[in-house]
Short mmCIF file of C-alpha atoms and ligand atoms in Angstrom, two decimals:
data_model
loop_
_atom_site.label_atom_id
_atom_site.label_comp_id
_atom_site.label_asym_id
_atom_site.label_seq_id
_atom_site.Cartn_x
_atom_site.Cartn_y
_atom_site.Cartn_z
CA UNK A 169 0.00 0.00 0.00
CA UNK A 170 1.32 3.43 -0.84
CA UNK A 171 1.02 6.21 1.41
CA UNK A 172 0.43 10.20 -0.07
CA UNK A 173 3.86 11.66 1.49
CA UNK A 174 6.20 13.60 -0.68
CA UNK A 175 9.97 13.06 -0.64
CA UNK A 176 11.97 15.75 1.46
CA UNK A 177 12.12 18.52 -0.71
CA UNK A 178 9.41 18.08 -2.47
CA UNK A 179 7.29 21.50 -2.74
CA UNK A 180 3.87 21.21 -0.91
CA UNK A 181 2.45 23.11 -3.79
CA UNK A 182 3.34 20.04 -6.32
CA UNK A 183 1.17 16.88 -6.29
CA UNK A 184 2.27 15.34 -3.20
CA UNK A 185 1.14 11.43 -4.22
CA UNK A 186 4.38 11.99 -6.84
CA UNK A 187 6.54 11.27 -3.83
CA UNK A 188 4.86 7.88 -3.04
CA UNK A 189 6.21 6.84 -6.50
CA UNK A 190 10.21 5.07 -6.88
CA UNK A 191 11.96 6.49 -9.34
CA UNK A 192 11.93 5.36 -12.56
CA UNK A 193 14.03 2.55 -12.86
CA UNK A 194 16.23 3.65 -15.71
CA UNK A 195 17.30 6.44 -13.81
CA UNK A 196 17.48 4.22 -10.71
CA UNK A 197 20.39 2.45 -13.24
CA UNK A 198 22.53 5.44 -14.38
CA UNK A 199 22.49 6.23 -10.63
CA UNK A 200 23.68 2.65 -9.88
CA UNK A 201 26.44 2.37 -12.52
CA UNK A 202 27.29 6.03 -12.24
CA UNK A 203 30.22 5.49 -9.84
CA UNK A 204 31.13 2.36 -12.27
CA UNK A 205 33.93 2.53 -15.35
CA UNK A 206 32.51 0.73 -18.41
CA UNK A 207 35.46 -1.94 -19.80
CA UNK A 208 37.07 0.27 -21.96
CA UNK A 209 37.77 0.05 -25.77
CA UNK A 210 34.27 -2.20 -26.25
CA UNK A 211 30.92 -0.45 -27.61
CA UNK A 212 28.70 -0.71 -25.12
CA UNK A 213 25.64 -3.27 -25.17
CA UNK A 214 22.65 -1.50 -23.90
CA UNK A 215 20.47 -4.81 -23.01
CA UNK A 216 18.68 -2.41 -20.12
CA UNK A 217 15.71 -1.58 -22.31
CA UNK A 218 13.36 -2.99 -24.34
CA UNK A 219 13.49 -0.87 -27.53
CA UNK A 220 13.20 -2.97 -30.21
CA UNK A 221 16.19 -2.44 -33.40
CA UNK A 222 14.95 -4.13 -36.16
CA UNK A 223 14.55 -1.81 -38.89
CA UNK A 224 10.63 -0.68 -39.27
CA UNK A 225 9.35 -2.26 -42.45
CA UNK A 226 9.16 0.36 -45.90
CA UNK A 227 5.39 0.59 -46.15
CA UNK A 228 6.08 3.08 -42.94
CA UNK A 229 7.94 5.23 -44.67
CA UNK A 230 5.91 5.49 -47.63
CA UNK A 231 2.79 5.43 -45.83
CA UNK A 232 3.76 8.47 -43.63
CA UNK A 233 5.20 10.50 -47.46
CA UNK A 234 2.12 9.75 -48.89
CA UNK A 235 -0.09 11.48 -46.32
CA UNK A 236 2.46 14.62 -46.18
CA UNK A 237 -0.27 16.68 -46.79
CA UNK A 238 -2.08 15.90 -43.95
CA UNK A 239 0.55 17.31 -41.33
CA UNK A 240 -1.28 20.56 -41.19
CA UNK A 241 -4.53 19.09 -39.79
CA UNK A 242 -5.45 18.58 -36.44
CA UNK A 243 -6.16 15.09 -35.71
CA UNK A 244 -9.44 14.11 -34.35
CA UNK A 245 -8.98 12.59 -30.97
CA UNK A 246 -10.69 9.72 -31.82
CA UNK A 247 -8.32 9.12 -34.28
CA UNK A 248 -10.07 8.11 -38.36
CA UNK A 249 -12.77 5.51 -39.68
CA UNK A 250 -9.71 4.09 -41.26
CA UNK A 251 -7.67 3.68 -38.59
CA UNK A 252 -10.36 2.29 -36.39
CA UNK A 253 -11.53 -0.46 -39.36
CA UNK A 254 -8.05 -1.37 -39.74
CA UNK A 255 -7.67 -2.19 -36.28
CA UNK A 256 -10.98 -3.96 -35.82
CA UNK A 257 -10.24 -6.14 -38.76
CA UNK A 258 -6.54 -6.91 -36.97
CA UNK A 259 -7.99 -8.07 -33.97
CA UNK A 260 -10.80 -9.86 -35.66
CA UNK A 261 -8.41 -11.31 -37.49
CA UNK A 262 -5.51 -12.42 -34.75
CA UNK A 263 -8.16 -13.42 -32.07
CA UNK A 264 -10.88 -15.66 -34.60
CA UNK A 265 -13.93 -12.56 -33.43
CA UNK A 266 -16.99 -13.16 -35.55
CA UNK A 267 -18.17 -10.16 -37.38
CA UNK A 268 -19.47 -7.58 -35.65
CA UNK A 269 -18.06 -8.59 -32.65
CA UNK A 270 -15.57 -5.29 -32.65
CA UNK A 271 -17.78 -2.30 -33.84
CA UNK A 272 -15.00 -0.40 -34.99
CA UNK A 273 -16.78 2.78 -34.16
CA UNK A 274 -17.51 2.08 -30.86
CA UNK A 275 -14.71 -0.42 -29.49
CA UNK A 276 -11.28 1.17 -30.77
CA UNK A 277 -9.10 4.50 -29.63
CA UNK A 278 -5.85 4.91 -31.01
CA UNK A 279 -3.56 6.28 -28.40
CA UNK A 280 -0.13 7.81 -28.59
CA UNK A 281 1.04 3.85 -27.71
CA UNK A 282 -0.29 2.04 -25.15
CA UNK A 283 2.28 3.87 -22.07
CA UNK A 284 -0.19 7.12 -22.16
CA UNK A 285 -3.52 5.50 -22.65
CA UNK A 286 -2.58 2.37 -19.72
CA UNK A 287 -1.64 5.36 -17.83
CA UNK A 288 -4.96 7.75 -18.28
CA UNK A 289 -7.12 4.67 -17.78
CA UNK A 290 -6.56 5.20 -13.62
CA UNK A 291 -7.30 8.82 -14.02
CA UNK A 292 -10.88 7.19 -15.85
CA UNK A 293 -11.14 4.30 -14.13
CA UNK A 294 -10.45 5.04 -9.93
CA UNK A 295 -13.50 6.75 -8.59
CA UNK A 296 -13.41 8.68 -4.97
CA UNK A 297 -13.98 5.17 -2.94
CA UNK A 298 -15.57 1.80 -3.73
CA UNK A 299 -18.03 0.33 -1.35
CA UNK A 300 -17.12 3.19 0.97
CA UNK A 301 -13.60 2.44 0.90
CA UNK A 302 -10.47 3.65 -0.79
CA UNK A 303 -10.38 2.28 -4.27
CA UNK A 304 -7.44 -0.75 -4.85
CA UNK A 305 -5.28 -0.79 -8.53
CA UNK A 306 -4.53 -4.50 -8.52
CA UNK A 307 -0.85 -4.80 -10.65
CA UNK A 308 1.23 -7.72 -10.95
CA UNK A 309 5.03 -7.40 -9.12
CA UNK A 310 7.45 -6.98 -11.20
CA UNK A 311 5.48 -4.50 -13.63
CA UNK A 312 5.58 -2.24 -16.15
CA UNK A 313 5.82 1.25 -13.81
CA UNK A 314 3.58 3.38 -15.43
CA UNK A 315 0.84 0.76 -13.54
CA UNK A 316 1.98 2.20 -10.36
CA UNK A 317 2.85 6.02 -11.28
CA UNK A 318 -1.29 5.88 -12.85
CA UNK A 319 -2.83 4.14 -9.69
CA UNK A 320 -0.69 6.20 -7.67
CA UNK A 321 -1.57 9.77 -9.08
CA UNK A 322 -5.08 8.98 -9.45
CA UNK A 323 -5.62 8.62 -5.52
CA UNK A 324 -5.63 4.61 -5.14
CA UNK A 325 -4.42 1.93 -3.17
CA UNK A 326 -1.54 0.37 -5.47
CA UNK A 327 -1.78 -3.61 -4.30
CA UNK A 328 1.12 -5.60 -5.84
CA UNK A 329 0.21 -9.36 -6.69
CA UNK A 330 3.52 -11.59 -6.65
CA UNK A 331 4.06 -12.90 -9.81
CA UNK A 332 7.24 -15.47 -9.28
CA UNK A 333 8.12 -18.68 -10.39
CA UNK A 334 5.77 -20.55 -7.75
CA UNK A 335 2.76 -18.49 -9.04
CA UNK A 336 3.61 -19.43 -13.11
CA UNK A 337 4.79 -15.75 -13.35
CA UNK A 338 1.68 -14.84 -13.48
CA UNK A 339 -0.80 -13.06 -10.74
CA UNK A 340 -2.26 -15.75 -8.33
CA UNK A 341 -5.94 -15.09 -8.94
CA UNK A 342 -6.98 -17.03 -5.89
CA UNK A 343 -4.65 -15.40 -3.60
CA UNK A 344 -6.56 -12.56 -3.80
CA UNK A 345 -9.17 -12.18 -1.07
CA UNK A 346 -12.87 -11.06 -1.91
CA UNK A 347 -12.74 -8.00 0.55
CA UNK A 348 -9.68 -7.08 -1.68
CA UNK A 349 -11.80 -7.52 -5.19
CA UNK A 350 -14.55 -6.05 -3.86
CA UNK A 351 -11.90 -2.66 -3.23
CA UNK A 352 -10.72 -3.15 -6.86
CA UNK A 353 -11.50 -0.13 -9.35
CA UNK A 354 -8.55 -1.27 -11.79
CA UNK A 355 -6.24 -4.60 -12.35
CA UNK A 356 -3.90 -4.07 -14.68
CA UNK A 357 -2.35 -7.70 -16.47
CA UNK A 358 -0.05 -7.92 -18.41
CA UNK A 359 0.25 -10.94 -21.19
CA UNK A 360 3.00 -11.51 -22.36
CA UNK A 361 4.60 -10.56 -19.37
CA UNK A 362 7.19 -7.92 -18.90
CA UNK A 363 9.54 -9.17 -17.59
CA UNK A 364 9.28 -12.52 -16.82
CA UNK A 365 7.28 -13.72 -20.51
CA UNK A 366 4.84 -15.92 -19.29
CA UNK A 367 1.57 -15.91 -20.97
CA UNK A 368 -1.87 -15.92 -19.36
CA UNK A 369 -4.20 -19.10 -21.00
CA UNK A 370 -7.75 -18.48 -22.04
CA UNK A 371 -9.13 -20.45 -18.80
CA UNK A 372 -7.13 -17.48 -16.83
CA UNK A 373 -8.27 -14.58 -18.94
CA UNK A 374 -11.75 -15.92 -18.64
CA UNK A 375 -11.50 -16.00 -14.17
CA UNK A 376 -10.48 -12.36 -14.49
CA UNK A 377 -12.67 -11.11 -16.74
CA UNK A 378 -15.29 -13.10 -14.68
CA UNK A 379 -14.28 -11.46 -11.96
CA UNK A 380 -14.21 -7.92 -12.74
CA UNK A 381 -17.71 -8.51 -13.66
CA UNK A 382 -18.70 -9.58 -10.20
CA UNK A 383 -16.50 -7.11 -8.14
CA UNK A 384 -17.04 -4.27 -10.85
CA UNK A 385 -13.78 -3.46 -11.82
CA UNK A 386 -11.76 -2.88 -14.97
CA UNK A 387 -9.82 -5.43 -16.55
CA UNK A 388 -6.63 -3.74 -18.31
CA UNK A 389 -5.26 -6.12 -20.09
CA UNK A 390 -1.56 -5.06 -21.62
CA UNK A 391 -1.07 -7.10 -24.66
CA UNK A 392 1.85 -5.07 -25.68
CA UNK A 393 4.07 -8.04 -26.46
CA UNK A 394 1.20 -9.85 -28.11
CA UNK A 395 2.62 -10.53 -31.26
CA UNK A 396 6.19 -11.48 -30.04
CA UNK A 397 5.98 -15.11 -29.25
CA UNK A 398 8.02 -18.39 -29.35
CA UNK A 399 5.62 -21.26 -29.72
CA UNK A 400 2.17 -20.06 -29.90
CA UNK A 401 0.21 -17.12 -30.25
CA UNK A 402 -0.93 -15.67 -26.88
CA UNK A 403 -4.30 -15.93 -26.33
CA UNK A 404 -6.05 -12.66 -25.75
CA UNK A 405 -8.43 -11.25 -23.49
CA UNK A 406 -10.78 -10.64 -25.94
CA UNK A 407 -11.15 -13.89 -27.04
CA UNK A 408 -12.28 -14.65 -23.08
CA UNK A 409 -14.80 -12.31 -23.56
CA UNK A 410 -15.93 -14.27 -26.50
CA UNK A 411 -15.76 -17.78 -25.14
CA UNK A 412 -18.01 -15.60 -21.83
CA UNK A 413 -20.82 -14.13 -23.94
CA UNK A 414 -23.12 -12.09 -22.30
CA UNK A 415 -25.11 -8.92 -24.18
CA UNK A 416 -22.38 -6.75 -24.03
CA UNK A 417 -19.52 -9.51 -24.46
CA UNK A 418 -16.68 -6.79 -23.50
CA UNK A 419 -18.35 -5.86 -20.32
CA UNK A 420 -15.52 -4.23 -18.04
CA UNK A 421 -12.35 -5.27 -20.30
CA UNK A 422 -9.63 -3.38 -22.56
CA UNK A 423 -7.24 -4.42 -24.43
CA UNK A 424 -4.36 -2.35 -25.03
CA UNK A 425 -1.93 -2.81 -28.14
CA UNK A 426 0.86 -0.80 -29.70
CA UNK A 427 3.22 -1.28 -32.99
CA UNK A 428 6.31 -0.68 -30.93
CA UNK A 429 7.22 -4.17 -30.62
CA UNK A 430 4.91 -5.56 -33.30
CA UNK A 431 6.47 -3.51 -36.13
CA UNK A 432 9.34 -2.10 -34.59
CA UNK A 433 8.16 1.26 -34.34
CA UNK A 434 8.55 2.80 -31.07
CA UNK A 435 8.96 6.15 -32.36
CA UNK A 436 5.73 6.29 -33.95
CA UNK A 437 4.24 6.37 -30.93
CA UNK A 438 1.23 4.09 -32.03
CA UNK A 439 -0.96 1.81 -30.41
CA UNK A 440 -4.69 1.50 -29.08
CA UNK A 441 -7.62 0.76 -26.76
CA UNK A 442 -10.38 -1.49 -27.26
CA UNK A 443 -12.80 -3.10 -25.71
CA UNK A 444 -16.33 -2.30 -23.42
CA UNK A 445 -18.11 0.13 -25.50
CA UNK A 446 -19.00 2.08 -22.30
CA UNK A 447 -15.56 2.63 -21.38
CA UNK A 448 -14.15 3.28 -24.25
CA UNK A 449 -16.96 6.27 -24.69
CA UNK A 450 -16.02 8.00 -21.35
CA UNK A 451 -11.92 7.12 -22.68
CA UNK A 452 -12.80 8.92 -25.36
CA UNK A 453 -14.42 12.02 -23.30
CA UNK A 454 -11.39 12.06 -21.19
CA UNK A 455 -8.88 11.55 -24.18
CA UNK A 456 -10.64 15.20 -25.79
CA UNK A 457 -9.36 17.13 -22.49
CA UNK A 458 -6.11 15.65 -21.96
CA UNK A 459 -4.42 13.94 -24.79
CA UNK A 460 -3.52 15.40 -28.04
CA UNK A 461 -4.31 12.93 -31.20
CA UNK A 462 -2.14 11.31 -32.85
CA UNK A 463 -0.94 13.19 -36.71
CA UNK A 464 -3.19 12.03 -39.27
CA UNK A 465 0.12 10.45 -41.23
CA UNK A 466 0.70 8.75 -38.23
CA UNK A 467 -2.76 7.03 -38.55
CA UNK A 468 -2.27 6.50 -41.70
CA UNK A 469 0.49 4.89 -41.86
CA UNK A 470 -0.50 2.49 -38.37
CA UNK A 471 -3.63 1.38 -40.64
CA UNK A 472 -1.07 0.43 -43.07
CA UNK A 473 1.18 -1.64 -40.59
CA UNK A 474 -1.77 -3.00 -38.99
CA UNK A 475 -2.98 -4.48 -42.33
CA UNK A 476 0.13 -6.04 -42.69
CA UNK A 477 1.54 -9.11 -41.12
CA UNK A 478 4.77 -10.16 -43.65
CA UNK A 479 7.05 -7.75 -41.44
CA UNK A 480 5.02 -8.93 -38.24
CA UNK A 481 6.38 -12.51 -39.11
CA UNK A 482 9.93 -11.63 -40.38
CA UNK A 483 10.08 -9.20 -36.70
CA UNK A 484 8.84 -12.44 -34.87
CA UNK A 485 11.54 -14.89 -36.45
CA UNK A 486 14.41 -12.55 -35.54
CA UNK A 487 13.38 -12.57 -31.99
CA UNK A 488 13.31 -16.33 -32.55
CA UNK A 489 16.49 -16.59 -33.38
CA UNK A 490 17.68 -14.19 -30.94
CA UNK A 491 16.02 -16.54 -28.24
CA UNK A 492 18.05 -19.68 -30.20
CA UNK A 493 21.10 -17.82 -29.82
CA UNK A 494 20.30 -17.19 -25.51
CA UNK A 495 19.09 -20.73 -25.08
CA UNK A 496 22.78 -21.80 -26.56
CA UNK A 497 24.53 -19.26 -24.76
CA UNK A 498 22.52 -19.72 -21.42
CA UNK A 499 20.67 -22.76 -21.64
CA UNK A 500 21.07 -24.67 -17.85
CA UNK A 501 22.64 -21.18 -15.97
CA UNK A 502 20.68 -18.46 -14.17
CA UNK A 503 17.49 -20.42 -14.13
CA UNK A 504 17.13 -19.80 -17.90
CA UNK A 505 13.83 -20.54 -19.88
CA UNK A 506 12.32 -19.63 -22.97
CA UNK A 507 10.13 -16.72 -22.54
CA UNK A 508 6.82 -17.62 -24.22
CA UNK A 509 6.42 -13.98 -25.43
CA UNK A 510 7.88 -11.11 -25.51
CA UNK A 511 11.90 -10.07 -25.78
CA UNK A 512 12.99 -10.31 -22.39
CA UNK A 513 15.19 -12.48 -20.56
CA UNK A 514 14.58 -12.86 -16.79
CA UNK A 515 17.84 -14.31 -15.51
CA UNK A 516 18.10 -15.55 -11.68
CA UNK A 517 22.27 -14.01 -11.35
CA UNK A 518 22.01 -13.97 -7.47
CA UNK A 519 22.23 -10.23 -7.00
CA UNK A 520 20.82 -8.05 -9.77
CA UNK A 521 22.58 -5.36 -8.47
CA UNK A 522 25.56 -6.51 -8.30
CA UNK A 523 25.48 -8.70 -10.83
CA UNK A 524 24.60 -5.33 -13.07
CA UNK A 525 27.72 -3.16 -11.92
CA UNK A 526 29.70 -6.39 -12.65
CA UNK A 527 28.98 -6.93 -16.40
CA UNK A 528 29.05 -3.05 -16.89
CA UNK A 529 32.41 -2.83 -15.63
CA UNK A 530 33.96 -6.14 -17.11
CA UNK A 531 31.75 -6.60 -20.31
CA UNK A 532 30.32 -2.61 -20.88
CA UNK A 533 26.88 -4.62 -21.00
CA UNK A 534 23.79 -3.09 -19.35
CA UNK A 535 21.21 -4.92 -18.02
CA UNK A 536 18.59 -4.18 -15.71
CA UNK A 537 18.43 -5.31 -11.75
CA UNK A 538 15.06 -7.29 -11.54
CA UNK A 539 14.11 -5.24 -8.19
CA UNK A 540 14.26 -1.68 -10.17
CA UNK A 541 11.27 -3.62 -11.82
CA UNK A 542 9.48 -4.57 -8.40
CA UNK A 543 7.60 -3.86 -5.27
CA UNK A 544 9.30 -4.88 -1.95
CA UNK A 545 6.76 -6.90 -0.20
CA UNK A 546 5.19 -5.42 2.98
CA UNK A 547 7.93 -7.89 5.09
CA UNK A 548 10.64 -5.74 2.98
CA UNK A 549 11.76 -8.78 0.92
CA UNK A 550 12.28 -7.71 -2.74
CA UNK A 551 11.57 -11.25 -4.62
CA UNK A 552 12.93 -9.87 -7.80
CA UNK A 553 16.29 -9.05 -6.24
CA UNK A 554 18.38 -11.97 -7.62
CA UNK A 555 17.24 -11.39 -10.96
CA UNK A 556 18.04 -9.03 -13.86
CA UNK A 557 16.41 -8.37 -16.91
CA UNK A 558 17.87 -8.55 -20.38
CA UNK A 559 16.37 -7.60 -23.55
CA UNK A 560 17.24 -9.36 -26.72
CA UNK A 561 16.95 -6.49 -29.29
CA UNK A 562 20.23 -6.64 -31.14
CA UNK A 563 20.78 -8.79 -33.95
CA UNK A 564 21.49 -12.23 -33.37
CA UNK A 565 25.29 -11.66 -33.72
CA UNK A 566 25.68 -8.92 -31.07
CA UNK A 567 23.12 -11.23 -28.71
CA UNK A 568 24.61 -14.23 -28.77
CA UNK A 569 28.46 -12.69 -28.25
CA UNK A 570 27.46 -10.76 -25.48
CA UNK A 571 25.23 -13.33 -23.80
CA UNK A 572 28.50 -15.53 -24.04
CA UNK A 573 30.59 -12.64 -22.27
CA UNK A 574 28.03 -12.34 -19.77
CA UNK A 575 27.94 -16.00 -18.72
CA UNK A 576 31.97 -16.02 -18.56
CA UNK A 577 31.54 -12.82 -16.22
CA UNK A 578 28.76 -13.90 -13.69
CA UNK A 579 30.75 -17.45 -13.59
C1 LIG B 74 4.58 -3.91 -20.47
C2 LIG B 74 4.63 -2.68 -21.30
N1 LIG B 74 3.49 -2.02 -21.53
C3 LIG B 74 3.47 -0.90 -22.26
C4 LIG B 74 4.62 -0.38 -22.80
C5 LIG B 74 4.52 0.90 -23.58
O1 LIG B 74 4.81 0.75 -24.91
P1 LIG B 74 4.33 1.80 -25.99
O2 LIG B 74 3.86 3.02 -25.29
O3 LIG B 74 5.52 2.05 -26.82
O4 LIG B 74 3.21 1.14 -26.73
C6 LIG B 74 5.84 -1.04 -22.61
C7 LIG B 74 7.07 -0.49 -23.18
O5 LIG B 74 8.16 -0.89 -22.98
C8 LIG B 74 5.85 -2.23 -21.84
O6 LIG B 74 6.96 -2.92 -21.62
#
């Protein structure tokens, strides 16, 4: 549970719930290593953060030239009829929907990617109390920490579900007591997982969807990584509000997508909401007053990628073989596995800390310490603080030479 103090120093006249919030781990990292010398006469490997390298495919390019003109226009916050077809025919598409089942119209928001609209959604979704009491965000530890800066700004109880090795890496739905759901304004999932990669099933999607519906809460679901995956496709939540039913099939869920990892195009800053017609409405309302629009090029050219899936397959087999090139380098040390999705390797090294000033200073490679990532539980114990997480977003070359270095220096 977070408490609304401010750090020292921290003017009375700013929002005082900001200094409830850790900071950010990347800057928690250039702190950490700040007092370390990089190996010297090596290019650095920046393995700390997950932004993807793979060049974004052409049809960007020539989808954003051929809507030049359109850079003069104000975007409508709701983004275009286009964009919103394009993406209701991509998720009918990926997740077997019948017809109809996304009204493009109705279901879909583009949002600047998915960090600003996940964030927002607290500002939308935490009211001033549920059932008299302060309103719980529900987010899975380690997360993604723009769960915890939105459920901390918008007023609510941040609870932090474990999500280790014992649980699957995933939430432990039953762990969670009723007086807790019943609390719950928000859970945030996330599938694939950042960090650890694990992937929800349909049979879990389905529990939490059922039981937003009972408690009345909103299901987030963060399918950022959807379309990076090893073995399978990840189920997604809207196919659990298929297999459910009901009159309004999308009661209390979004999804939340982006082409940052899909096409490689972080800097696009593209994704979207879909889901419960209802929420997406009021999303919509909020979006007018606080979020720009993305360009209409922009749009454009995400209708384009979305339509798309050659460069969605050739991105996927590079992670592949980046994965390949761990498992050979890794395979058997620091509790490796495949991740099932996503880019990220969650390595048990001992001390992440450590273990992260170590290969900056003997191998110039940067990785992330697992508890920058992570919640200490209430006893203090930070679960995530053996591990460290490494993202595979160099070419295979560059991955599987460094991975080798870093084995040889945590040995
Ligand atoms: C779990 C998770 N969610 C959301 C995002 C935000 O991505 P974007 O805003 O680029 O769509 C990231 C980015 O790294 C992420 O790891």
């Amino acid at each position: 549970m977070m408490e609304d103090k401010g750090p020292p120093g921290l003017s009375p006249l700013l929002n005082g719930r900001l200094g409830a919030l850790a900071d950010y781990p990347f800057p928690r990292l250039t702190a950490l290593l700040s007092g370390v010398a990089p190996l010297a006469n090596v290019e650095p490997v920046v393995m700390s953060i997950g932004e993807p390298q793979h060049a974004p495919p052409a049809l960007l390019d020539q989808a954003l030239r051929d809507n030049a003109h359109l850079w003069g226009k104000y975007p409508p916050v709701a983004g275009t009829p286009d964009f919103r077809a394009a993406v209701a025919g991509w998720l009918s598409r990926r997740y077997a929907l019948p017809d109809g089942f996304i009204e493009a119209d109705r279901m879909v928001l583009p949002l600047a990617g998915t960090r600003e609209g996940l964030f927002l959604l607290a500002q939308l979704a935490v009211p001033e109390e549920k059932g008299g009491r302060r309103p719980a965000v529900l987010i899975p530890n380690p997360f993604y920490a723009v769960y915890q800066g939105a459920a901390v700004l918008a007023g609510a109880d941040a609870i932090f579900l474990p999500a280790v090795k014992e649980t699957g890496w995933l939430p432990d739905l039953d762990a969670v007591d009723d007086s807790t759901w019943a609390r719950t304004a928000l859970f945030y999932l996330c599938t694939p997982a950042n960090p650890q990669g694990a992937v929800a099933d349909l049979a879990y999607l389905k529990r939490a969807l059922s039981l937003a519906r009972r408690f009345g809460f909103v299901l987030a679901v963060d399918e950022c990584y959807a379309e990076i995956w090893d073995k399978a496709p990840p189920p997604g939540a809207l196919e659990a509000a298929k297999a459910l039913g009901g009159l309004n099939p999308t009661a209390n869920l979004l999804v939340f997508h982006s082409l940052s990892k899909r096409s490689g195009a972080a800097g696009l800053r593209s994704g979207f909401v879909a889901g419960d017609p209802n929420l997406i409405q009021a999303f919509g309302r909020m979006r007018n007053y606080a979020l720009a629009g993305n360009p209409l090029p922009a749009l454009a050219a995400s209708a384009a990628l979305w339509r798309d899936e050659a460069h969605v397959e050739e991105n996927r087999r590079l992670y592949r073989e980046k994965i390949d090139a761990a498992e050979a380098a890794l395979g058997g040390r620091f509790g490796f596995y495949r991740p099932a999705g996503g880019f990220f390797l969650w390595l048990d090294v001992g001390d992440g800390e450590e273990a992260a000033k170590k290969l900056w200073q003997h191998g110039a490679i940067r990785v992330l310490p697992g508890a920058y990532l992570t919640q200490p539980e209430p006893s203090g114990i930070n679960r995530s603080q053996p591990f460290v997480r490494v993202a595979l977003v160099h070419d295979t070359d560059t991955v599987s030479r460094t991975l080798e270095r870093m084995a040889r220096i945590l040995a």
